[in-house]
Coordinates of C-alpha atoms in Angstrom, one line a residue:
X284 CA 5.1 14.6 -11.6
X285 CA 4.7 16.1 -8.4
X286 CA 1.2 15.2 -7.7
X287 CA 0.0 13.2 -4.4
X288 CA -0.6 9.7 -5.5
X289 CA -1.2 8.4 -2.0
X290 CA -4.8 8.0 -0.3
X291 CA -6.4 8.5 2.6
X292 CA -6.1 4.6 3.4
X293 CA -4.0 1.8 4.5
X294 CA -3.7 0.6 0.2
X295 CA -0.8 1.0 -1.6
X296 CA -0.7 4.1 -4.3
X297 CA -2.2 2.7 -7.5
X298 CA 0.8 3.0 -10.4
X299 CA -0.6 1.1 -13.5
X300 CA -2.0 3.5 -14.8
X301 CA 1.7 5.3 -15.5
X302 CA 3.6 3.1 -18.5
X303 CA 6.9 2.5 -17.9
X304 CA 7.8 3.7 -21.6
X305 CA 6.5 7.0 -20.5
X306 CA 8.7 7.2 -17.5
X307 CA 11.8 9.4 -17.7
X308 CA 13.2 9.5 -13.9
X309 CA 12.8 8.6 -10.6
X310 CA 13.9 10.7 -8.0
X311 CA 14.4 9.8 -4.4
X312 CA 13.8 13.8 -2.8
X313 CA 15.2 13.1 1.3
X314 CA 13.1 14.9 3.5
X315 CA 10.0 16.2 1.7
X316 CA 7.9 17.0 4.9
X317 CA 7.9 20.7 4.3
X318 CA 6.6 21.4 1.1
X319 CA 5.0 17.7 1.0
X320 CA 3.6 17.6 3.9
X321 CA 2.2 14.0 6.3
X322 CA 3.9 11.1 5.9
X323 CA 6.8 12.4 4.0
X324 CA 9.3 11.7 7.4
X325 CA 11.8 9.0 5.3
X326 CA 11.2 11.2 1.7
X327 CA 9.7 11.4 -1.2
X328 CA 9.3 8.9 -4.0
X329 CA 8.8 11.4 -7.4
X330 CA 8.2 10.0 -11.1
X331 CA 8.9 11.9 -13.9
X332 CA 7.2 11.0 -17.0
X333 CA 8.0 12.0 -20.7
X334 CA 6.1 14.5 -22.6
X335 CA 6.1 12.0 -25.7
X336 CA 4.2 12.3 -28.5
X337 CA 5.3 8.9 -29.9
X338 CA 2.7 5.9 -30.5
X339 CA 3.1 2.3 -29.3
X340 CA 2.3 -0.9 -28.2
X341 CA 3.6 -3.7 -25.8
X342 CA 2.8 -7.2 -25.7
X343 CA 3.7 -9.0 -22.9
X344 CA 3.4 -12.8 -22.1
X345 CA 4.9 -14.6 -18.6
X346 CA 4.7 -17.2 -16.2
X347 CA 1.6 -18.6 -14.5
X348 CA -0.5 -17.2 -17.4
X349 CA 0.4 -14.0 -17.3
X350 CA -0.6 -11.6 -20.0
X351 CA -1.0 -8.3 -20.9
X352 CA -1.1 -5.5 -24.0
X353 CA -0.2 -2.1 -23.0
X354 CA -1.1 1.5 -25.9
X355 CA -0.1 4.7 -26.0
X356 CA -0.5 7.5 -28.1
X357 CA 0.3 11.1 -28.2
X358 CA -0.6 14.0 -30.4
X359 CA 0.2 17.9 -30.8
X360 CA 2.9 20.6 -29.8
X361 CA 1.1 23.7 -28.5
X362 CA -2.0 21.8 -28.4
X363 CA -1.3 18.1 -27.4
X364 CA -3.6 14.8 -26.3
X365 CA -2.2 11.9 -24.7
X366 CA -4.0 8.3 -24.1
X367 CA -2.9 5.4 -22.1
X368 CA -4.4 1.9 -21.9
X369 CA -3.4 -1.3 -21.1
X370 CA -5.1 -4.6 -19.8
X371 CA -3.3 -7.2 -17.7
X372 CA -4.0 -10.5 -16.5
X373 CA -2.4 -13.3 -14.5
X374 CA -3.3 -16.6 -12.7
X375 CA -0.8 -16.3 -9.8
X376 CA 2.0 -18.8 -8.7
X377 CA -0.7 -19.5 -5.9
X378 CA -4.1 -21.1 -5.4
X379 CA -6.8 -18.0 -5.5
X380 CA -3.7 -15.8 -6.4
X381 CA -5.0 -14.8 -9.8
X382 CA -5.1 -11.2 -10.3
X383 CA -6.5 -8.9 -13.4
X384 CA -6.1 -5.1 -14.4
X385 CA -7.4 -2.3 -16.6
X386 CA -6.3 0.3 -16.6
X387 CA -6.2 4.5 -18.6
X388 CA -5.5 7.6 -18.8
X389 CA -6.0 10.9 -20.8
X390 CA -4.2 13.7 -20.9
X391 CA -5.1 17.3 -23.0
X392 CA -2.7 20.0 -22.7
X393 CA -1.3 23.9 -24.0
X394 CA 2.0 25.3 -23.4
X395 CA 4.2 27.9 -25.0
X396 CA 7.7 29.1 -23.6
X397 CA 6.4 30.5 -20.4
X398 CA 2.9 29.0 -19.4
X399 CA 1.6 25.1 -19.0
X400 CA -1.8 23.7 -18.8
X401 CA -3.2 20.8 -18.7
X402 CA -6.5 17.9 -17.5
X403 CA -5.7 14.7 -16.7
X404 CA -8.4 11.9 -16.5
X405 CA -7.1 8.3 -15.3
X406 CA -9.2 5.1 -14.4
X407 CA -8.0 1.9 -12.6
X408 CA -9.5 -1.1 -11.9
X409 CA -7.8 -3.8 -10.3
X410 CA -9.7 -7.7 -9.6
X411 CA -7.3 -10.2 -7.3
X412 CA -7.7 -13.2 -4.9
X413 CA -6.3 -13.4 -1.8
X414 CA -4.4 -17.2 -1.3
X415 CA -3.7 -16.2 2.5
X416 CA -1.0 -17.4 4.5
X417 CA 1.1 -20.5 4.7
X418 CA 0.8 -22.2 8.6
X419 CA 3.8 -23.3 11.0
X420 CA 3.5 -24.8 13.7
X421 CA 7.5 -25.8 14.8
X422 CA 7.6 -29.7 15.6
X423 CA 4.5 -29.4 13.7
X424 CA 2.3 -28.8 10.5
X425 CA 4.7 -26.6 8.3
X426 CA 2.7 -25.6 4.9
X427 CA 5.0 -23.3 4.0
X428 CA 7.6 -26.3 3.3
X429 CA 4.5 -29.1 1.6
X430 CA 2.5 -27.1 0.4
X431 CA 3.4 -23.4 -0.7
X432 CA 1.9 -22.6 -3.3
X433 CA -1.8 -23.9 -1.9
X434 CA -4.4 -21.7 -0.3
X435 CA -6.7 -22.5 2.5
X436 CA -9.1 -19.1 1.4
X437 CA -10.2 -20.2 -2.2
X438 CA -13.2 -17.5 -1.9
X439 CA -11.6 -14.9 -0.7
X440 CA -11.5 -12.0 -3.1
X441 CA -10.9 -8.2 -3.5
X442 CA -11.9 -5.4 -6.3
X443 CA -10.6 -1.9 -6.6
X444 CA -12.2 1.0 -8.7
X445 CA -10.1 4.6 -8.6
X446 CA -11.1 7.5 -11.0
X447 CA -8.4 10.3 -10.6
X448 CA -9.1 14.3 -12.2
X449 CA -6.3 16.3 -12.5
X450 CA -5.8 20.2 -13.7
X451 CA -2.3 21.8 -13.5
X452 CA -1.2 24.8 -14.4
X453 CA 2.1 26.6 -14.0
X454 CA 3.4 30.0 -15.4
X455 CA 7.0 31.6 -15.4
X456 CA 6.9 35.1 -15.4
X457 CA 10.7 36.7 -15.2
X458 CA 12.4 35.2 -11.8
X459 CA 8.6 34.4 -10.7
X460 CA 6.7 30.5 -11.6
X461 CA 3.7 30.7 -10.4
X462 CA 1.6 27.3 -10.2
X463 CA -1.5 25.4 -9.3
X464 CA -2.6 21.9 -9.0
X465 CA -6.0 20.5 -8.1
X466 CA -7.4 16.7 -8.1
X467 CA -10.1 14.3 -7.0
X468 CA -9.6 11.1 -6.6
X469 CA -12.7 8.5 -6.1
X470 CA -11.7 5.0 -4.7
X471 CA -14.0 2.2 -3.9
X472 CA -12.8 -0.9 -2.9
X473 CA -15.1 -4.3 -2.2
X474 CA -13.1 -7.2 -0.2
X475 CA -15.0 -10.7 0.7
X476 CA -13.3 -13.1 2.8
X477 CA -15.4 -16.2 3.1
X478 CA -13.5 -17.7 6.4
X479 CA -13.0 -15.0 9.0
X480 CA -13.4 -16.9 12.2
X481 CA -16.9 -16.2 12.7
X482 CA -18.3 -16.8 9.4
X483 CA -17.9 -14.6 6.0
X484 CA -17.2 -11.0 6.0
X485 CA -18.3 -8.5 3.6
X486 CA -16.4 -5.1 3.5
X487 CA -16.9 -1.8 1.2
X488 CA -15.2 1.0 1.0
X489 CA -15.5 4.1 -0.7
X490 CA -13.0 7.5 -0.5
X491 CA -13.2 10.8 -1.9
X492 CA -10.0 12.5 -1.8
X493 CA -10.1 16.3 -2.9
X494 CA -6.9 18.7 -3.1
X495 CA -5.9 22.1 -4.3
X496 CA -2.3 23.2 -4.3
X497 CA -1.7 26.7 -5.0
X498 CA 2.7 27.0 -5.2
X499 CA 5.2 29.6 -5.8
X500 CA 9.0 29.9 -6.9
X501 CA 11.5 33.2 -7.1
X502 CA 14.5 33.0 -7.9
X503 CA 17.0 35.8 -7.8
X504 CA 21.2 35.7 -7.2
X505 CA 22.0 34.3 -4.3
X506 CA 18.4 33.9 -2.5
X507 CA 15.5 31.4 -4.0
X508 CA 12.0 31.6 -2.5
X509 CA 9.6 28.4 -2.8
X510 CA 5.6 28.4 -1.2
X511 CA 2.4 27.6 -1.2
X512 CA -0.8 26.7 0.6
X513 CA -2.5 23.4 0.6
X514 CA -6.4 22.6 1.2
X515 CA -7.6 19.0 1.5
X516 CA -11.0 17.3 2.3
X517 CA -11.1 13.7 2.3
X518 CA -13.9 11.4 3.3
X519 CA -14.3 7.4 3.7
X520 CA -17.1 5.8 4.6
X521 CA -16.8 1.3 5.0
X522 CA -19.8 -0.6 5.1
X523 CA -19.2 -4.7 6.2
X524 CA -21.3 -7.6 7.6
X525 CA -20.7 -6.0 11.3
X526 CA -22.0 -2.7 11.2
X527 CA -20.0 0.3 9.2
X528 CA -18.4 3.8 10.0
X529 CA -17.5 6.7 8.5
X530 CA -14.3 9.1 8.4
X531 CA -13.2 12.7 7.8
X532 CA -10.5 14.3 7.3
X533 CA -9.9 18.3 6.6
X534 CA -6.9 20.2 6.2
X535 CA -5.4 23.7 5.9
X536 CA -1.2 24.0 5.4
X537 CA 0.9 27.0 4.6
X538 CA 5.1 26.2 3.9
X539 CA 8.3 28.2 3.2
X540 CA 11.6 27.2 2.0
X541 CA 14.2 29.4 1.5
X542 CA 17.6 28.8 0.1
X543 CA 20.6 30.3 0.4
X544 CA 24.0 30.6 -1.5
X545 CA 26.5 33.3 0.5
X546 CA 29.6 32.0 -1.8
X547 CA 30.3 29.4 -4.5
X548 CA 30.1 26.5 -3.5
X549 CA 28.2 26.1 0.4
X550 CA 23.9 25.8 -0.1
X551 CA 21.8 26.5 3.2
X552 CA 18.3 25.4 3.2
X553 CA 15.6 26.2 5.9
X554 CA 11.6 25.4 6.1
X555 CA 8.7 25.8 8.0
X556 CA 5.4 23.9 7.3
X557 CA 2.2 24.7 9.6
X558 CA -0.9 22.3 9.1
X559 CA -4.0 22.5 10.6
X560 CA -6.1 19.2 11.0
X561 CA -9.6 18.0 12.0
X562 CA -10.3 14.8 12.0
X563 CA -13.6 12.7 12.5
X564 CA -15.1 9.9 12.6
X565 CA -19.0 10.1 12.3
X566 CA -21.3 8.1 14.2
X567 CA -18.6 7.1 16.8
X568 CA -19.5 9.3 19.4
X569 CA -16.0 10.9 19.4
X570 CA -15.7 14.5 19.0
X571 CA -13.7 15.6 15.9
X572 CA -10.0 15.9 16.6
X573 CA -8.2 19.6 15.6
X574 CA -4.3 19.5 16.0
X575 CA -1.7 22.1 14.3
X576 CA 0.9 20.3 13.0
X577 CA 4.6 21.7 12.4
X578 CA 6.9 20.2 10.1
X579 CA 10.4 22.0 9.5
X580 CA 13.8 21.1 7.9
X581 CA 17.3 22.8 8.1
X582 CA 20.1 22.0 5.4
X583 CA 23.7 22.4 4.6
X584 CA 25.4 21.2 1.4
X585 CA 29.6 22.3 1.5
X586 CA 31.4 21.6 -2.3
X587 CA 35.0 20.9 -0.9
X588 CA 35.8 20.3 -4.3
X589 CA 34.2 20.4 -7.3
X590 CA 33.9 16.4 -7.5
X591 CA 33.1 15.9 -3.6
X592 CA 30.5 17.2 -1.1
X593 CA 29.5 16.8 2.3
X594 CA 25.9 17.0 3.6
X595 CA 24.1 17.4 6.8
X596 CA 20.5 17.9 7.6
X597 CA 18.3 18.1 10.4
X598 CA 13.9 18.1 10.6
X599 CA 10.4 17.4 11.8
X600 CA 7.9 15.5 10.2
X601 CA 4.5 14.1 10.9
X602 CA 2.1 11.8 9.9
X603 CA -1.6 11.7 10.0
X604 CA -4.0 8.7 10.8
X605 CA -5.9 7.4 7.5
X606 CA -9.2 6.7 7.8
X607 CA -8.7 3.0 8.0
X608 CA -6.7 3.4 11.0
X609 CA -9.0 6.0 12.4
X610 CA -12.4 3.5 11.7
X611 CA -11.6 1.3 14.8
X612 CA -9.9 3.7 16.9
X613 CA -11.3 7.4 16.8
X614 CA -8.6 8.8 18.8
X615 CA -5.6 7.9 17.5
X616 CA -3.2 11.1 17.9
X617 CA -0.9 11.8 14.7
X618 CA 2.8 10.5 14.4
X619 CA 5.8 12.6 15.1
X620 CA 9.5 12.2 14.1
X621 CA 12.6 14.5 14.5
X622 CA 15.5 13.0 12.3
X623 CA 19.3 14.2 11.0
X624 CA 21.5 12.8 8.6
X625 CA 25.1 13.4 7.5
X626 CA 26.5 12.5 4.5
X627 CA 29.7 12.9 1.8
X628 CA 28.8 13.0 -2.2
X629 CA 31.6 12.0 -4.5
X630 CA 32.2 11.5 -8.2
X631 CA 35.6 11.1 -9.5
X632 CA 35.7 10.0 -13.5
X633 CA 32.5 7.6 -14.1
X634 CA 32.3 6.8 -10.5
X635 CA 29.2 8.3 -8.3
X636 CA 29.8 7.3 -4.4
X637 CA 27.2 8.7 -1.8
X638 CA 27.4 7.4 1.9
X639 CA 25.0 8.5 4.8
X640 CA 24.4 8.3 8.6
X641 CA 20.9 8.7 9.7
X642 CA 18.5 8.7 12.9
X643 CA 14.6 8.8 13.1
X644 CA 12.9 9.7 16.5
X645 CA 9.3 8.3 16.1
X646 CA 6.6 9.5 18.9
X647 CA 3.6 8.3 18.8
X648 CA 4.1 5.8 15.8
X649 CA 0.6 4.6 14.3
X650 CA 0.8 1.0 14.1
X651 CA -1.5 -2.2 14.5
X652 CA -0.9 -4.2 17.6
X653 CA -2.3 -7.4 18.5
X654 CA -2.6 -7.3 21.9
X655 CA -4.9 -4.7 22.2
X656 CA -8.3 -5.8 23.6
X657 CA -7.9 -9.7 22.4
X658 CA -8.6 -8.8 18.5
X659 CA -5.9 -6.2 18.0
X660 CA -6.1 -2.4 17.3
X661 CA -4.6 0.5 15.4
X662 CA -3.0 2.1 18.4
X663 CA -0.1 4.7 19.4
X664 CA 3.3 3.0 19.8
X665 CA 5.8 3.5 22.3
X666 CA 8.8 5.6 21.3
X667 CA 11.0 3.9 18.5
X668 CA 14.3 4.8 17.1
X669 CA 15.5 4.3 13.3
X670 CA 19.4 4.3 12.6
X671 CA 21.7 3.6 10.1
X672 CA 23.6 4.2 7.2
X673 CA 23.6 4.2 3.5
X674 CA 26.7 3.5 1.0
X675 CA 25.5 3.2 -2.4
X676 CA 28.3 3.5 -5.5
X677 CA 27.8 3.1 -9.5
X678 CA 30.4 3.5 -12.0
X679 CA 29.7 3.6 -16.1
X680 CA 32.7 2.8 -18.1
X681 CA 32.5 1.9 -21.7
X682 CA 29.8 -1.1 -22.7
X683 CA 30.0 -1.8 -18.5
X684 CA 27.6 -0.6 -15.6
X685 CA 27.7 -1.4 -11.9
X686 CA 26.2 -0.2 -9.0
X687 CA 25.8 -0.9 -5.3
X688 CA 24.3 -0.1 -2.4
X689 CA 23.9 -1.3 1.1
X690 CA 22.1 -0.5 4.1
X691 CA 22.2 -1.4 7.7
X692 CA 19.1 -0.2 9.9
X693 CA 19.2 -0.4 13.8
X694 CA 15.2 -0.3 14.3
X695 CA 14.4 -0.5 18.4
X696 CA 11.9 0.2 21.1
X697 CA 13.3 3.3 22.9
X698 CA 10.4 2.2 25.9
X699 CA 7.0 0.3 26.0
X700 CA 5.0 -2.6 27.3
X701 CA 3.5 -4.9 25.6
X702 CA 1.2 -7.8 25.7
X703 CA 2.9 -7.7 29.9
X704 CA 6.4 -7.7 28.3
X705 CA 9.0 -4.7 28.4
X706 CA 10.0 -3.9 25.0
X707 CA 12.6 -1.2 25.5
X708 CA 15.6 -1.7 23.4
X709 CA 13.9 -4.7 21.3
X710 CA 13.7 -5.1 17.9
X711 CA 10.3 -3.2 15.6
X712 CA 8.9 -6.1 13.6
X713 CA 9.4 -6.5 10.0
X714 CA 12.6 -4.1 9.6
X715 CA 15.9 -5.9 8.4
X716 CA 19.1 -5.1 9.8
X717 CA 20.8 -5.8 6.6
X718 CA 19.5 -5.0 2.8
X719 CA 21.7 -4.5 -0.2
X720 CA 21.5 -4.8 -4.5
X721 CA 23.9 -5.4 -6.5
X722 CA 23.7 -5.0 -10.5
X723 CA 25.8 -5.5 -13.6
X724 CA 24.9 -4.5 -17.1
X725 CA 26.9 -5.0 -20.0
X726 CA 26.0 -3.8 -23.6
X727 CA 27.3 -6.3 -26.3
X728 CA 26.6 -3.6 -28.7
X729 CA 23.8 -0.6 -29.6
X730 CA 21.2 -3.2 -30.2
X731 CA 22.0 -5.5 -27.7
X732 CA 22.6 -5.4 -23.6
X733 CA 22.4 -7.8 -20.2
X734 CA 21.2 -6.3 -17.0
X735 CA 21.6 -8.7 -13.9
X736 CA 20.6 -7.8 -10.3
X737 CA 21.1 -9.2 -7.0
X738 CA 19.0 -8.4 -4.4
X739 CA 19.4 -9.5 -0.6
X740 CA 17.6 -8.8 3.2
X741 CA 18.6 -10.1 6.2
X742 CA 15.9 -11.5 9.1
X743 CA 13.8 -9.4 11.1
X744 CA 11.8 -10.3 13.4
X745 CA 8.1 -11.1 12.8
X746 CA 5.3 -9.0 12.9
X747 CA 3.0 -9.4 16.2
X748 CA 6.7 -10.0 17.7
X749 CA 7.7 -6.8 19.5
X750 CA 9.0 -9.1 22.5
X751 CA 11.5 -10.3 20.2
X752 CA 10.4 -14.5 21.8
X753 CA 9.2 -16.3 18.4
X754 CA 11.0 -17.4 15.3
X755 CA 13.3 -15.1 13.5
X756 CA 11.8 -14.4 9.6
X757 CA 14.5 -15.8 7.4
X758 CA 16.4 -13.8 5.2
X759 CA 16.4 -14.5 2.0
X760 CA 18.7 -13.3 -1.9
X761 CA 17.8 -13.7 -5.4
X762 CA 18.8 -13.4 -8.6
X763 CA 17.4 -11.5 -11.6
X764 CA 18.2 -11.5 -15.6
X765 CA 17.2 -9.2 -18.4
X766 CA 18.5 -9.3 -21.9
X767 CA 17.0 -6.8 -24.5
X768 CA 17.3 -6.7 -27.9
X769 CA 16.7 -3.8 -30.4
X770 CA 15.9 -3.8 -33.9
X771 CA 14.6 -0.5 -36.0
X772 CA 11.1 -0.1 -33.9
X773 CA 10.5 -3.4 -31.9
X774 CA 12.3 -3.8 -28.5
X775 CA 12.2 -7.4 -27.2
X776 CA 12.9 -7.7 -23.4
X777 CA 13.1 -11.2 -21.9
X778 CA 13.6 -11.2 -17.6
X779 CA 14.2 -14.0 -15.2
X780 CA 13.3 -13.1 -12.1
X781 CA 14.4 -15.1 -9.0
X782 CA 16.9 -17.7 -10.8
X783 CA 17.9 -20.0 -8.0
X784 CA 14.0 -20.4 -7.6
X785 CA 15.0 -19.3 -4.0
X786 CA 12.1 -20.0 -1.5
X787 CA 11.1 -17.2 1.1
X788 CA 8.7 -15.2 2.5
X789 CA 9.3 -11.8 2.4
X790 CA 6.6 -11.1 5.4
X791 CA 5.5 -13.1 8.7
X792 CA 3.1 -13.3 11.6
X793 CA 3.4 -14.8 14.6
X794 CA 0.3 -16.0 16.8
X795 CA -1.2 -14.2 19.5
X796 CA -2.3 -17.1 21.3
X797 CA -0.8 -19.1 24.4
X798 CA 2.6 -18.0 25.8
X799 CA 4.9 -16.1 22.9
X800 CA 7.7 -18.2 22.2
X801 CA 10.3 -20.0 19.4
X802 CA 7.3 -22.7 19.9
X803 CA 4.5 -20.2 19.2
X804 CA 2.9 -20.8 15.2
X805 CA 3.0 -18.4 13.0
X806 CA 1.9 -17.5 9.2
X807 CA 4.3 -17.0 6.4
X808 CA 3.4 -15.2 2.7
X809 CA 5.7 -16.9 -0.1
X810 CA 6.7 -15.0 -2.4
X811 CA 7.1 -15.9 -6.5
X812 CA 10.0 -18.6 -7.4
X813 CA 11.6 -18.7 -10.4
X814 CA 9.6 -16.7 -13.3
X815 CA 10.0 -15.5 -16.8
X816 CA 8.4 -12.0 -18.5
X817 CA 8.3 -11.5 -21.9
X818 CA 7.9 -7.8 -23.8
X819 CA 7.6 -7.1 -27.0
X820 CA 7.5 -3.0 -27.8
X821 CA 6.5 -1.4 -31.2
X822 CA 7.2 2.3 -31.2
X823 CA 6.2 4.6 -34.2
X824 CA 7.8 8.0 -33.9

């Protein structure tokens, strides 16, 4: 709902705590580095939950011992409560894969016509092994084909703790909204990992992550005003068996957009962001880092009827280093990108056809590279160009629904050296030329309906691969089922994912050692082969 989900780390943004009953919309918002701010250079990623007051419960029972309950509850109209729990649990597909989660939130509010207010309180806890990789050696040992669902790290484990605090307030007055959201977010993570090369390795982490987001909004005729300011302080500190370091990170941001309608029809956007950063890392010996940081976006949207559009857009976008990338190299400078895209919107009856060309400019992109002092670093890449294009299309007639989309993503070196090899013009690691879904749903009646879902990626080359010399990582498609039945309050759901029990990886490594090559080992992570999920929803209204 608008609010920063993402840390100051290398993690992925924690979404149990968000029930998918709750979850209205997702919207994909293309270039949200102005009012948004680092790492926003692709977009923004925004759910929209529900202000239900409904009550419920979900059970839900799966493959490899996977199980889970999942409560909700809300209360009130001007005065209103929320609480969200659930509890999951599941023994993996892998050796050492198992993974368990708790998880809630709580939610007190007011509102009336004009004015909003609320506190939001949410816990996560998350307990997982880590099965590691699957070894290749071509001509060779290949575990990934005898053995995939084994584990050669049966003590390697991880926990994960966030507490998040929340207030948000907005208020319309006339033309004018005026808004502000604040939030701390407390992570602390503990990882062991009981074969690291040179013995076991202990590793603890702990982030405090604190924001305040004062906004604005006007709208009036032809002309609508949006702005804000944005403070941040963020500190990490890690502790492990080798020593330990410490991270800060302060911030200072003011942004504008404006928009502009001159006549029916044609919708010009400009914005300006200006953020001012120190960074640190305690203890290092490396003086804090102070940069001013400019993101800015300019827009153009042309109706040439009323069913079809044309687009074009054209910004700059940044992204800081987290403090996990800042821990073993202090200096890291932040990531820049200029980027444009044109594109056509059509809908004609049920029809909804969008189709997009795109180019990224990355400077200084923040990546890990292995060749950097015989262990590998978080370092500064060469210059790398992203291109492309997008054609998606969805139509909705009667009891039918289909959709498509495809995507094809030139992803290169524009210059660099590497490891003593030149990389211009090769191939980034891990980025598929080719992805695309495809998806059919059919409802045999009110009560009843069949989703199915194909999903597809071509190969890409491996990470630790930037010469483009080893192995290609496979591409790989599967299939997907859901049927759902509805009957007065319960809502039974049954999904098949991965029919075919299709066996891939969906990420690779290649090794570092001895001459890179197509005879050089390398590491694959299977993914899950053919699995079942069961639901079962109670709702009382």
């Amino acid at each position: 709902d608008g609010l920063p989900l993402n840390t100051n780390d290398l993690s992925s943004p924690l979404l149990s705590t968000i029930a998918l009953d709750r979850i209205e919309r997702i919207e994909i918002v293309r270039g949200g580095s102005v009012a948004w701010g680092g790492g926003a250079t692709g977009g923004v990623i925004n759910i929209i939950t529900r202000k239900d007051n409904g009550v419920g419960a979900t059970a839900v029972a799966g493959s490899h011992g996977t199980r889970g309950i999942v409560l909700g509850a809300g209360v009130g109209d001007a005065y209103t409560l929320r609480l969200d729990g659930q509890d999951g649990r599941s023994d993996g597909n892998r050796g050492n894969d198992y993974s368990r989660t708790h998880s809630g939130e709580a939610q007190a509010g007011w509102h009336d016509s004009d004015t909003h207010l609320s506190v939001d309180v949410a816990r996560d806890q998350r307990f997982q092994g880590f099965p590691g990789p699957r070894r290749v050696t071509p001509g060779g040992q290949n575990e990934f084909s005898t053995d995939p669902w084994g584990t050669d790290t049966p003590l390697d484990h991880g926990e994960l703790d966030e507490t998040r605090y929340t207030v948000r307030g907005d208020s319309k007055l006339g033309d004018l909204r005026l808004a502000l959201d604040a939030s701390q977010r407390d992570k602390h993570t503990d990882s062991f990992f009981g074969d690291y090369g040179f013995g076991s390795y202990d590793d603890t982490r702990v982030i405090r992550d604190k924001r305040i987001s004062p906004h604005v909004a006007w709208q009036g005729g032809m002309v609508d005003v949006a702005g804000g300011f944005d403070w941040r302080h963020d500190k990490a500190t890690d502790v492990n068996t080798y020593g330990g370091s410490a991270s800060t990170l302060n911030t200072r941001a003011e942004w504008l957009e404006l928009g502009l309608t001159p006549v029916a029809g044609t919708r010009l956007t400009a914005g300006e962001r200006a953020e001012r950063v120190t960074q640190g890392a305690p203890g290092s010996g490396t003086p804090d880092i102070s940069n001013t940081l400019h993101a800015w976006q300019l827009g153009l949207r042309q109706i040439v009827t009323g069913d079809f559009s044309i687009y074009t857009r054209a910004g700059q976008s940044y992204r800081l280093p987290n403090s996990d990338e800042l821990a073993a190299n202090a200096s890291l400078r932040p990531q820049t990108a200029h980027d444009v895209e044109l594109g056509v919107d059509a809908r004609i009856a049920g029809s909804h056809l969008r189709a997009a060309l795109f180019r990224i400019d990355l400077n200084d992109e923040i990546a890990f590279q292995p060749y950097v002092n015989g262990f590998g670093n978080n370092i500064n890449l060469a210059p790398t160009r992203h291109q492309g294009g997008e054609l998606s299309w969805d139509d909705h007639a009667g009891p039918f629904d289909v959709g498509a989309n495809l995507t094809w993503l030139d992803a290169t070196f524009r210059s660099g050296n590497y490891g003593g090899y030149d990389v211009t013009g090769k191939r980034v690691p891990l980025v598929p030329a080719v992805q695309g879904n495809l998806q059919l749903g059919y409802a045999f009646s009110q009560a009843d309906r069949v989703d199915l879902q194909w999903h597809a990626q071509g190969r890409s080359r491996m990470d630790n691969d930037e010469a483009n010399q080893a192995n290609w990582l496979s591409g790989w498609g599967t299939v997907d089922v859901k049927l759902t039945h509805t009957q007065g309050p319960f809502r039974l759901s049954l999904i098949g994912r991965n029919l075919s029990d299709r066996r891939y990886a969906s990420y690779g490594i290649v090794s570092t050692a001895g001459t890179l090559g197509t005879s050089s080992p390398y590491s694959l992570y299977p993914e899950m082969g053919r699995n079942w999920l069961a639901t079962l929803t109670y709702t009382f209204r």
